[in-house]
PDB file of C-alpha atoms in Angstrom:
ATOM      1  CA  TRP A  27      35.248  23.217  77.296  1.00  0.00           C
ATOM      2  CA  ASN A  28      35.164  20.298  79.776  1.00  0.00           C
ATOM      3  CA  VAL A  29      38.747  20.892  80.937  1.00  0.00           C
ATOM      4  CA  ILE A  30      38.950  22.167  84.511  1.00  0.00           C
ATOM      5  CA  PRO A  31      40.306  24.726  84.947  1.00  0.00           C
ATOM      6  CA  ASN A  32      38.944  25.906  81.625  1.00  0.00           C
ATOM      7  CA  ASP A  33      41.904  26.763  79.395  1.00  0.00           C
ATOM      8  CA  THR A  34      40.638  28.837  76.483  1.00  0.00           C
ATOM      9  CA  GLY A  35      44.079  28.976  74.909  1.00  0.00           C
ATOM     10  CA  ASP A  36      45.836  32.165  73.851  1.00  0.00           C
ATOM     11  CA  MET A  37      42.864  33.894  72.280  1.00  0.00           C
ATOM     12  CA  ALA A  38      44.594  37.272  72.197  1.00  0.00           C
ATOM     13  CA  ILE A  39      47.207  36.320  69.608  1.00  0.00           C
ATOM     14  CA  TRP A  40      44.751  34.472  67.363  1.00  0.00           C
ATOM     15  CA  GLN A  41      42.082  37.142  67.585  1.00  0.00           C
ATOM     16  CA  GLY A  42      44.764  39.557  66.389  1.00  0.00           C
ATOM     17  CA  TYR A  43      45.500  37.270  63.444  1.00  0.00           C
ATOM     18  CA  HIS A  44      41.793  37.072  62.654  1.00  0.00           C
ATOM     19  CA  THR A  45      41.400  40.856  62.697  1.00  0.00           C
ATOM     20  CA  ALA A  46      44.436  41.215  60.444  1.00  0.00           C
ATOM     21  CA  PHE A  47      43.065  38.850  57.822  1.00  0.00           C
ATOM     22  CA  ARG A  48      39.651  40.516  57.973  1.00  0.00           C
ATOM     23  CA  ALA A  49      41.441  43.803  57.353  1.00  0.00           C
ATOM     24  CA  PHE A  50      43.376  42.361  54.407  1.00  0.00           C
ATOM     25  CA  LYS A  51      40.165  41.147  52.818  1.00  0.00           C
ATOM     26  CA  TYR A  52      38.371  44.451  53.375  1.00  0.00           C
ATOM     27  CA  ALA A  53      41.317  46.276  51.802  1.00  0.00           C
ATOM     28  CA  VAL A  54      40.637  44.320  48.597  1.00  0.00           C
ATOM     29  CA  THR A  55      36.848  44.188  48.442  1.00  0.00           C
ATOM     30  CA  ARG A  56      35.762  47.347  50.339  1.00  0.00           C
ATOM     31  CA  SER A  57      32.401  45.620  50.620  1.00  0.00           C
ATOM     32  CA  PRO A  58      29.882  46.504  53.373  1.00  0.00           C
ATOM     33  CA  GLU A  59      29.813  42.849  54.421  1.00  0.00           C
ATOM     34  CA  ASP A  60      33.579  42.688  54.906  1.00  0.00           C
ATOM     35  CA  LYS A  61      33.524  45.996  56.763  1.00  0.00           C
ATOM     36  CA  GLU A  62      31.009  44.578  59.252  1.00  0.00           C
ATOM     37  CA  ARG A  63      33.100  41.436  59.670  1.00  0.00           C
ATOM     38  CA  LEU A  64      36.187  43.559  60.358  1.00  0.00           C
ATOM     39  CA  LYS A  65      34.272  45.673  62.881  1.00  0.00           C
ATOM     40  CA  LYS A  66      33.075  42.506  64.601  1.00  0.00           C
ATOM     41  CA  SER A  67      36.582  41.127  64.805  1.00  0.00           C
ATOM     42  CA  LEU A  68      37.843  44.423  66.207  1.00  0.00           C
ATOM     43  CA  SER A  69      35.082  44.308  68.829  1.00  0.00           C
ATOM     44  CA  GLY A  70      36.559  40.960  69.866  1.00  0.00           C
ATOM     45  CA  GLN A  71      39.838  42.700  70.492  1.00  0.00           C
ATOM     46  CA  ALA A  72      38.023  45.317  72.542  1.00  0.00           C
ATOM     47  CA  LEU A  73      36.607  42.504  74.663  1.00  0.00           C
ATOM     48  CA  LEU A  74      40.122  41.206  75.307  1.00  0.00           C
ATOM     49  CA  GLN A  75      41.006  44.662  76.634  1.00  0.00           C
ATOM     50  CA  ALA A  76      37.954  44.809  78.902  1.00  0.00           C
ATOM     51  CA  GLY A  77      39.200  42.562  81.681  1.00  0.00           C
ATOM     52  CA  TYR A  78      38.555  43.612  85.268  1.00  0.00           C
ATOM     53  CA  GLY A  79      36.970  46.874  84.211  1.00  0.00           C
ATOM     54  CA  ARG A  80      40.082  48.388  82.637  1.00  0.00           C
ATOM     55  CA  ALA A  81      41.212  48.837  79.063  1.00  0.00           C
ATOM     56  CA  TYR A  82      43.935  46.249  79.361  1.00  0.00           C
ATOM     57  CA  LEU A  83      44.768  42.844  77.903  1.00  0.00           C
ATOM     58  CA  VAL A  84      43.628  39.398  79.002  1.00  0.00           C
ATOM     59  CA  ARG A  85      44.653  36.058  77.549  1.00  0.00           C
ATOM     60  CA  GLY A  86      41.212  34.800  76.649  1.00  0.00           C
ATOM     61  CA  VAL A  87      37.498  35.031  77.321  1.00  0.00           C
ATOM     62  CA  ASP A  88      34.637  32.599  77.825  1.00  0.00           C
ATOM     63  CA  PRO A  89      31.479  34.110  76.287  1.00  0.00           C
ATOM     64  CA  GLY A  90      29.374  31.582  78.181  1.00  0.00           C
ATOM     65  CA  GLY A  91      29.816  33.506  81.409  1.00  0.00           C
ATOM     66  CA  GLY A  92      33.013  32.008  82.720  1.00  0.00           C
ATOM     67  CA  ASP A  93      31.712  29.366  85.143  1.00  0.00           C
ATOM     68  CA  ALA A  94      35.131  27.710  85.357  1.00  0.00           C
ATOM     69  CA  LEU A  95      37.226  30.848  84.986  1.00  0.00           C
ATOM     70  CA  ARG A  96      35.960  32.528  88.178  1.00  0.00           C
ATOM     71  CA  HIS A  97      36.490  36.066  86.826  1.00  0.00           C
ATOM     72  CA  LYS A  98      33.122  37.429  85.722  1.00  0.00           C
ATOM     73  CA  ASN A  99      32.313  40.692  84.036  1.00  0.00           C
ATOM     74  CA  PHE A 100      29.963  42.257  81.522  1.00  0.00           C
ATOM     75  CA  HIS A 101      30.820  43.768  78.147  1.00  0.00           C
ATOM     76  CA  GLU A 102      28.140  45.566  76.135  1.00  0.00           C
ATOM     77  CA  GLY A 103      25.532  44.052  78.456  1.00  0.00           C
ATOM     78  CA  ARG A 104      26.609  40.427  77.981  1.00  0.00           C
ATOM     79  CA  PRO A 105      28.291  38.241  80.624  1.00  0.00           C
ATOM     80  CA  TYR A 106      31.654  36.661  80.051  1.00  0.00           C
ATOM     81  CA  GLY A 107      34.586  35.299  81.973  1.00  0.00           C
ATOM     82  CA  TRP A 108      38.217  35.998  81.270  1.00  0.00           C
ATOM     83  CA  MET A 109      41.494  34.176  81.692  1.00  0.00           C
ATOM     84  CA  ASP A 110      44.482  35.972  83.179  1.00  0.00           C
ATOM     85  CA  ASN A 111      48.147  35.497  82.303  1.00  0.00           C
ATOM     86  CA  ALA A 112      48.435  37.252  78.951  1.00  0.00           C
ATOM     87  CA  SER A 113      51.910  36.755  77.503  1.00  0.00           C
ATOM     88  CA  GLY A 114      54.259  38.461  75.102  1.00  0.00           C
ATOM     89  CA  SER A 115      52.727  36.334  72.348  1.00  0.00           C
ATOM     90  CA  SER A 116      49.263  37.578  73.341  1.00  0.00           C
ATOM     91  CA  LEU A 117      50.425  41.169  73.052  1.00  0.00           C
ATOM     92  CA  ALA A 118      52.227  40.696  69.729  1.00  0.00           C
ATOM     93  CA  GLY A 119      49.172  39.226  68.017  1.00  0.00           C
ATOM     94  CA  HIS A 120      46.868  41.795  69.561  1.00  0.00           C
ATOM     95  CA  VAL A 121      49.003  44.704  68.322  1.00  0.00           C
ATOM     96  CA  PHE A 122      49.276  43.137  64.857  1.00  0.00           C
ATOM     97  CA  GLY A 123      45.486  43.039  64.586  1.00  0.00           C
ATOM     98  CA  LEU A 124      45.052  46.602  65.824  1.00  0.00           C
ATOM     99  CA  TYR A 125      47.629  47.868  63.339  1.00  0.00           C
ATOM    100  CA  CYS A 126      46.041  46.089  60.350  1.00  0.00           C
ATOM    101  CA  ALA A 127      42.597  47.400  61.277  1.00  0.00           C
ATOM    102  CA  TRP A 128      44.019  50.918  61.469  1.00  0.00           C
ATOM    103  CA  ARG A 129      45.934  50.606  58.218  1.00  0.00           C
ATOM    104  CA  PHE A 130      43.175  49.147  56.063  1.00  0.00           C
ATOM    105  CA  GLY A 131      39.972  50.234  57.812  1.00  0.00           C
ATOM    106  CA  ASP A 132      37.781  53.204  57.023  1.00  0.00           C
ATOM    107  CA  GLU A 133      37.555  56.284  59.255  1.00  0.00           C
ATOM    108  CA  GLU A 134      35.258  54.610  61.787  1.00  0.00           C
ATOM    109  CA  ILE A 135      37.418  51.503  62.106  1.00  0.00           C
ATOM    110  CA  ARG A 136      40.631  53.510  62.308  1.00  0.00           C
ATOM    111  CA  ALA A 137      39.170  55.592  65.133  1.00  0.00           C
ATOM    112  CA  GLU A 138      38.324  52.468  67.140  1.00  0.00           C
ATOM    113  CA  SER A 139      41.745  50.971  66.490  1.00  0.00           C
ATOM    114  CA  ARG A 140      43.364  54.205  67.648  1.00  0.00           C
ATOM    115  CA  ARG A 141      41.282  54.242  70.822  1.00  0.00           C
ATOM    116  CA  LEU A 142      42.183  50.671  71.703  1.00  0.00           C
ATOM    117  CA  THR A 143      45.861  51.226  70.900  1.00  0.00           C
ATOM    118  CA  GLU A 144      46.030  54.352  73.053  1.00  0.00           C
ATOM    119  CA  ASN A 145      44.317  52.667  75.992  1.00  0.00           C
ATOM    120  CA  LEU A 146      46.494  49.575  75.771  1.00  0.00           C
ATOM    121  CA  THR A 147      49.754  51.486  75.406  1.00  0.00           C
ATOM    122  CA  ARG A 148      48.938  53.969  78.155  1.00  0.00           C
ATOM    123  CA  ASN A 149      48.173  51.200  80.641  1.00  0.00           C
ATOM    124  CA  PHE A 150      51.241  49.273  79.491  1.00  0.00           C
ATOM    125  CA  ILE A 151      53.452  52.285  80.219  1.00  0.00           C
ATOM    126  CA  GLU A 152      51.782  52.971  83.572  1.00  0.00           C
ATOM    127  CA  SER A 153      52.325  49.369  84.675  1.00  0.00           C
ATOM    128  CA  GLY A 154      56.059  49.629  83.996  1.00  0.00           C
ATOM    129  CA  PHE A 155      55.969  47.760  80.683  1.00  0.00           C
ATOM    130  CA  ARG A 156      54.441  44.678  82.269  1.00  0.00           C
ATOM    131  CA  LEU A 157      51.224  42.814  81.568  1.00  0.00           C
ATOM    132  CA  LEU A 158      49.238  42.424  84.769  1.00  0.00           C
ATOM    133  CA  ASN A 159      46.779  39.888  86.126  1.00  0.00           C
ATOM    134  CA  SER A 160      43.516  40.849  87.770  1.00  0.00           C
ATOM    135  CA  ASN A 161      45.234  40.823  91.175  1.00  0.00           C
ATOM    136  CA  GLY A 162      47.636  43.532  89.989  1.00  0.00           C
ATOM    137  CA  ARG A 163      50.634  41.214  89.801  1.00  0.00           C
ATOM    138  CA  PRO A 164      52.692  40.694  86.623  1.00  0.00           C
ATOM    139  CA  THR A 165      51.801  37.779  84.377  1.00  0.00           C
ATOM    140  CA  ARG A 166      54.291  34.951  84.039  1.00  0.00           C
ATOM    141  CA  TRP A 167      55.485  35.875  80.551  1.00  0.00           C
ATOM    142  CA  GLY A 168      54.443  39.516  80.445  1.00  0.00           C
ATOM    143  CA  ASN A 169      57.520  41.375  81.677  1.00  0.00           C
ATOM    144  CA  HIS A 170      58.593  43.734  78.873  1.00  0.00           C
ATOM    145  CA  ARG A 171      60.783  46.047  80.958  1.00  0.00           C
ATOM    146  CA  TYR A 172      63.936  47.030  79.108  1.00  0.00           C
ATOM    147  CA  ASN A 173      66.188  48.385  81.864  1.00  0.00           C
ATOM    148  CA  GLY A 174      69.195  46.207  82.553  1.00  0.00           C
ATOM    149  CA  TRP A 175      70.584  43.158  80.822  1.00  0.00           C
ATOM    150  CA  GLY A 176      67.824  40.635  81.460  1.00  0.00           C
ATOM    151  CA  LEU A 177      66.100  41.208  78.131  1.00  0.00           C
ATOM    152  CA  ALA A 178      63.611  38.842  76.509  1.00  0.00           C
ATOM    153  CA  VAL A 179      64.273  39.505  72.841  1.00  0.00           C
ATOM    154  CA  PRO A 180      60.832  38.771  71.336  1.00  0.00           C
ATOM    155  CA  ARG A 181      59.191  40.902  74.026  1.00  0.00           C
ATOM    156  CA  MET A 182      61.583  43.774  73.333  1.00  0.00           C
ATOM    157  CA  LEU A 183      60.577  43.711  69.687  1.00  0.00           C
ATOM    158  CA  THR A 184      56.903  43.811  70.640  1.00  0.00           C
ATOM    159  CA  THR A 185      57.555  46.801  72.901  1.00  0.00           C
ATOM    160  CA  ALA A 186      59.279  48.566  70.007  1.00  0.00           C
ATOM    161  CA  SER A 187      56.403  47.911  67.618  1.00  0.00           C
ATOM    162  CA  LEU A 188      53.704  48.970  70.097  1.00  0.00           C
ATOM    163  CA  LEU A 189      55.441  52.227  71.037  1.00  0.00           C
ATOM    164  CA  THR A 190      56.234  53.027  67.419  1.00  0.00           C
ATOM    165  CA  PHE A 191      52.671  52.383  66.287  1.00  0.00           C
ATOM    166  CA  ALA A 192      51.126  54.389  69.139  1.00  0.00           C
ATOM    167  CA  ALA A 193      53.505  57.294  68.568  1.00  0.00           C
ATOM    168  CA  ALA A 194      52.651  57.333  64.848  1.00  0.00           C
ATOM    169  CA  ILE A 195      48.871  57.516  65.208  1.00  0.00           C
ATOM    170  CA  SER A 196      48.237  59.371  68.479  1.00  0.00           C
ATOM    171  CA  ALA A 197      48.460  63.035  69.400  1.00  0.00           C
ATOM    172  CA  ASP A 198      49.348  62.166  73.007  1.00  0.00           C
ATOM    173  CA  PRO A 199      53.020  63.152  73.532  1.00  0.00           C
ATOM    174  CA  ILE A 200      53.571  60.414  76.118  1.00  0.00           C
ATOM    175  CA  PHE A 201      53.901  57.812  73.366  1.00  0.00           C
ATOM    176  CA  VAL A 202      56.567  59.760  71.471  1.00  0.00           C
ATOM    177  CA  GLN A 203      58.438  60.381  74.722  1.00  0.00           C
ATOM    178  CA  GLU A 204      58.422  56.716  75.711  1.00  0.00           C
ATOM    179  CA  LYS A 205      59.366  55.590  72.223  1.00  0.00           C
ATOM    180  CA  ASP A 206      62.307  58.008  72.162  1.00  0.00           C
ATOM    181  CA  ARG A 207      63.413  56.800  75.586  1.00  0.00           C
ATOM    182  CA  PHE A 208      63.274  53.189  74.422  1.00  0.00           C
ATOM    183  CA  MET A 209      65.178  53.868  71.213  1.00  0.00           C
ATOM    184  CA  LYS A 210      67.952  55.701  73.084  1.00  0.00           C
ATOM    185  CA  SER A 211      68.843  52.426  74.774  1.00  0.00           C
ATOM    186  CA  LYS A 212      71.334  50.757  72.444  1.00  0.00           C
ATOM    187  CA  ILE A 213      70.905  47.504  74.347  1.00  0.00           C
ATOM    188  CA  ALA A 214      67.134  47.523  73.878  1.00  0.00           C
ATOM    189  CA  VAL A 215      67.292  48.357  70.175  1.00  0.00           C
ATOM    190  CA  LYS A 216      69.991  45.777  69.485  1.00  0.00           C
ATOM    191  CA  ALA A 217      68.103  43.110  71.399  1.00  0.00           C
ATOM    192  CA  SER A 218      64.721  43.883  69.869  1.00  0.00           C
ATOM    193  CA  SER A 219      66.100  43.990  66.341  1.00  0.00           C
ATOM    194  CA  ARG A 220      67.319  40.416  66.622  1.00  0.00           C
ATOM    195  CA  GLY A 221      63.835  38.960  66.744  1.00  0.00           C
ATOM    196  CA  GLU A 222      65.175  35.686  68.143  1.00  0.00           C
ATOM    197  CA  VAL A 223      68.224  34.468  70.088  1.00  0.00           C
ATOM    198  CA  HIS A 224      70.011  31.138  69.705  1.00  0.00           C
ATOM    199  CA  PHE A 225      71.865  29.373  72.482  1.00  0.00           C
ATOM    200  CA  LEU A 226      75.110  27.814  71.271  1.00  0.00           C
ATOM    201  CA  TRP A 227      74.222  25.175  68.665  1.00  0.00           C
ATOM    202  CA  TYR A 228      70.555  25.010  69.624  1.00  0.00           C
ATOM    203  CA  GLU A 229      68.905  26.340  66.481  1.00  0.00           C
ATOM    204  CA  LYS A 230      65.220  25.667  67.137  1.00  0.00           C
ATOM    205  CA  GLU A 231      63.038  28.708  66.439  1.00  0.00           C
ATOM    206  CA  TYR A 232      60.241  29.680  68.791  1.00  0.00           C
ATOM    207  CA  HIS A 233      59.325  33.258  68.067  1.00  0.00           C
ATOM    208  CA  GLN A 234      59.648  33.851  64.344  1.00  0.00           C
ATOM    209  CA  HIS A 235      55.900  34.345  63.884  1.00  0.00           C
ATOM    210  CA  LEU A 236      55.997  37.042  66.577  1.00  0.00           C
ATOM    211  CA  ALA A 237      58.957  38.735  64.927  1.00  0.00           C
ATOM    212  CA  PHE A 238      57.282  38.877  61.516  1.00  0.00           C
ATOM    213  CA  MET A 239      54.111  40.383  62.994  1.00  0.00           C
ATOM    214  CA  ASN A 240      56.119  42.998  64.846  1.00  0.00           C
ATOM    215  CA  TYR A 241      58.239  43.853  61.807  1.00  0.00           C
ATOM    216  CA  TYR A 242      55.055  44.313  59.782  1.00  0.00           C
ATOM    217  CA  VAL A 243      53.879  46.906  62.298  1.00  0.00           C
ATOM    218  CA  LEU A 244      57.279  48.572  62.486  1.00  0.00           C
ATOM    219  CA  MET A 245      57.754  48.828  58.726  1.00  0.00           C
ATOM    220  CA  GLY A 246      54.359  50.499  58.406  1.00  0.00           C
ATOM    221  CA  SER A 247      54.832  52.904  61.321  1.00  0.00           C
ATOM    222  CA  GLU A 248      58.490  53.907  61.530  1.00  0.00           C
ATOM    223  CA  THR A 249      59.623  57.015  59.649  1.00  0.00           C
ATOM    224  CA  ASP A 250      63.101  57.493  61.136  1.00  0.00           C
ATOM    225  CA  PRO A 251      65.524  56.350  58.392  1.00  0.00           C
ATOM    226  CA  LYS A 252      68.158  55.034  60.820  1.00  0.00           C
ATOM    227  CA  LEU A 253      65.675  52.911  62.720  1.00  0.00           C
ATOM    228  CA  ARG A 254      64.044  51.682  59.518  1.00  0.00           C
ATOM    229  CA  ALA A 255      67.476  50.558  58.323  1.00  0.00           C
ATOM    230  CA  VAL A 256      67.911  48.517  61.508  1.00  0.00           C
ATOM    231  CA  TRP A 257      64.512  46.859  61.187  1.00  0.00           C
ATOM    232  CA  GLU A 258      64.941  46.236  57.427  1.00  0.00           C
ATOM    233  CA  LYS A 259      68.357  44.658  57.898  1.00  0.00           C
ATOM    234  CA  ASN A 260      67.150  42.215  60.491  1.00  0.00           C
ATOM    235  CA  LEU A 261      63.899  41.491  58.675  1.00  0.00           C
ATOM    236  CA  ARG A 262      65.910  40.445  55.619  1.00  0.00           C
ATOM    237  CA  LYS A 263      68.141  38.296  57.814  1.00  0.00           C
ATOM    238  CA  LEU A 264      65.127  36.661  59.429  1.00  0.00           C
ATOM    239  CA  SER A 265      63.599  35.949  56.004  1.00  0.00           C
ATOM    240  CA  GLN A 266      66.613  34.080  54.639  1.00  0.00           C
TER     241      GLN A 266
END
């Protein structure tokens, strides 16, 4: 906390992990205590979408009021500060948590997960598939646009999982329309299905954890047999 500027780390991805594991536990125990813990974790994800007064995604929050972060806001009556520059990793973990809460939660939890997913996806579409900072400019690693050849593979896979999940659980036709438009791009589907790209002999992996989270969402949301075959094939390849 004494680092200036205050770097809270990538809270969004790890909060998503935390929500997912709370959901896994609740799926087994169905205890009131684990339900409350899952709800609390999901409320943390809601806080990460509450930056600058919109239902969008920030990288992290400082519940102490954000003295070093400069961005100050209130959520449920409590002050906090937030850190801009959410990345593709932030989004992947966040979506993973929302999906697990929806899949394993009760009716109340599923409704909240649906609300957060709809808000996030709608704003993501409206911003041109880019994560934005509080000044309205794109974040450094948040460009998920899929037109053209300059495709960031892990981010394409996250876009596919978010659109597929939103289309599966929402009655808003915009999500189905945008998912269909994405899937009609052979370049986008081929790129996103890879999960990771290697350059020549350089075999170091950076994004496998993101790919597995996204495949988990896709395999639980996709019903089209042709698309499922694509995701299954590449998931098996990634697992070897």
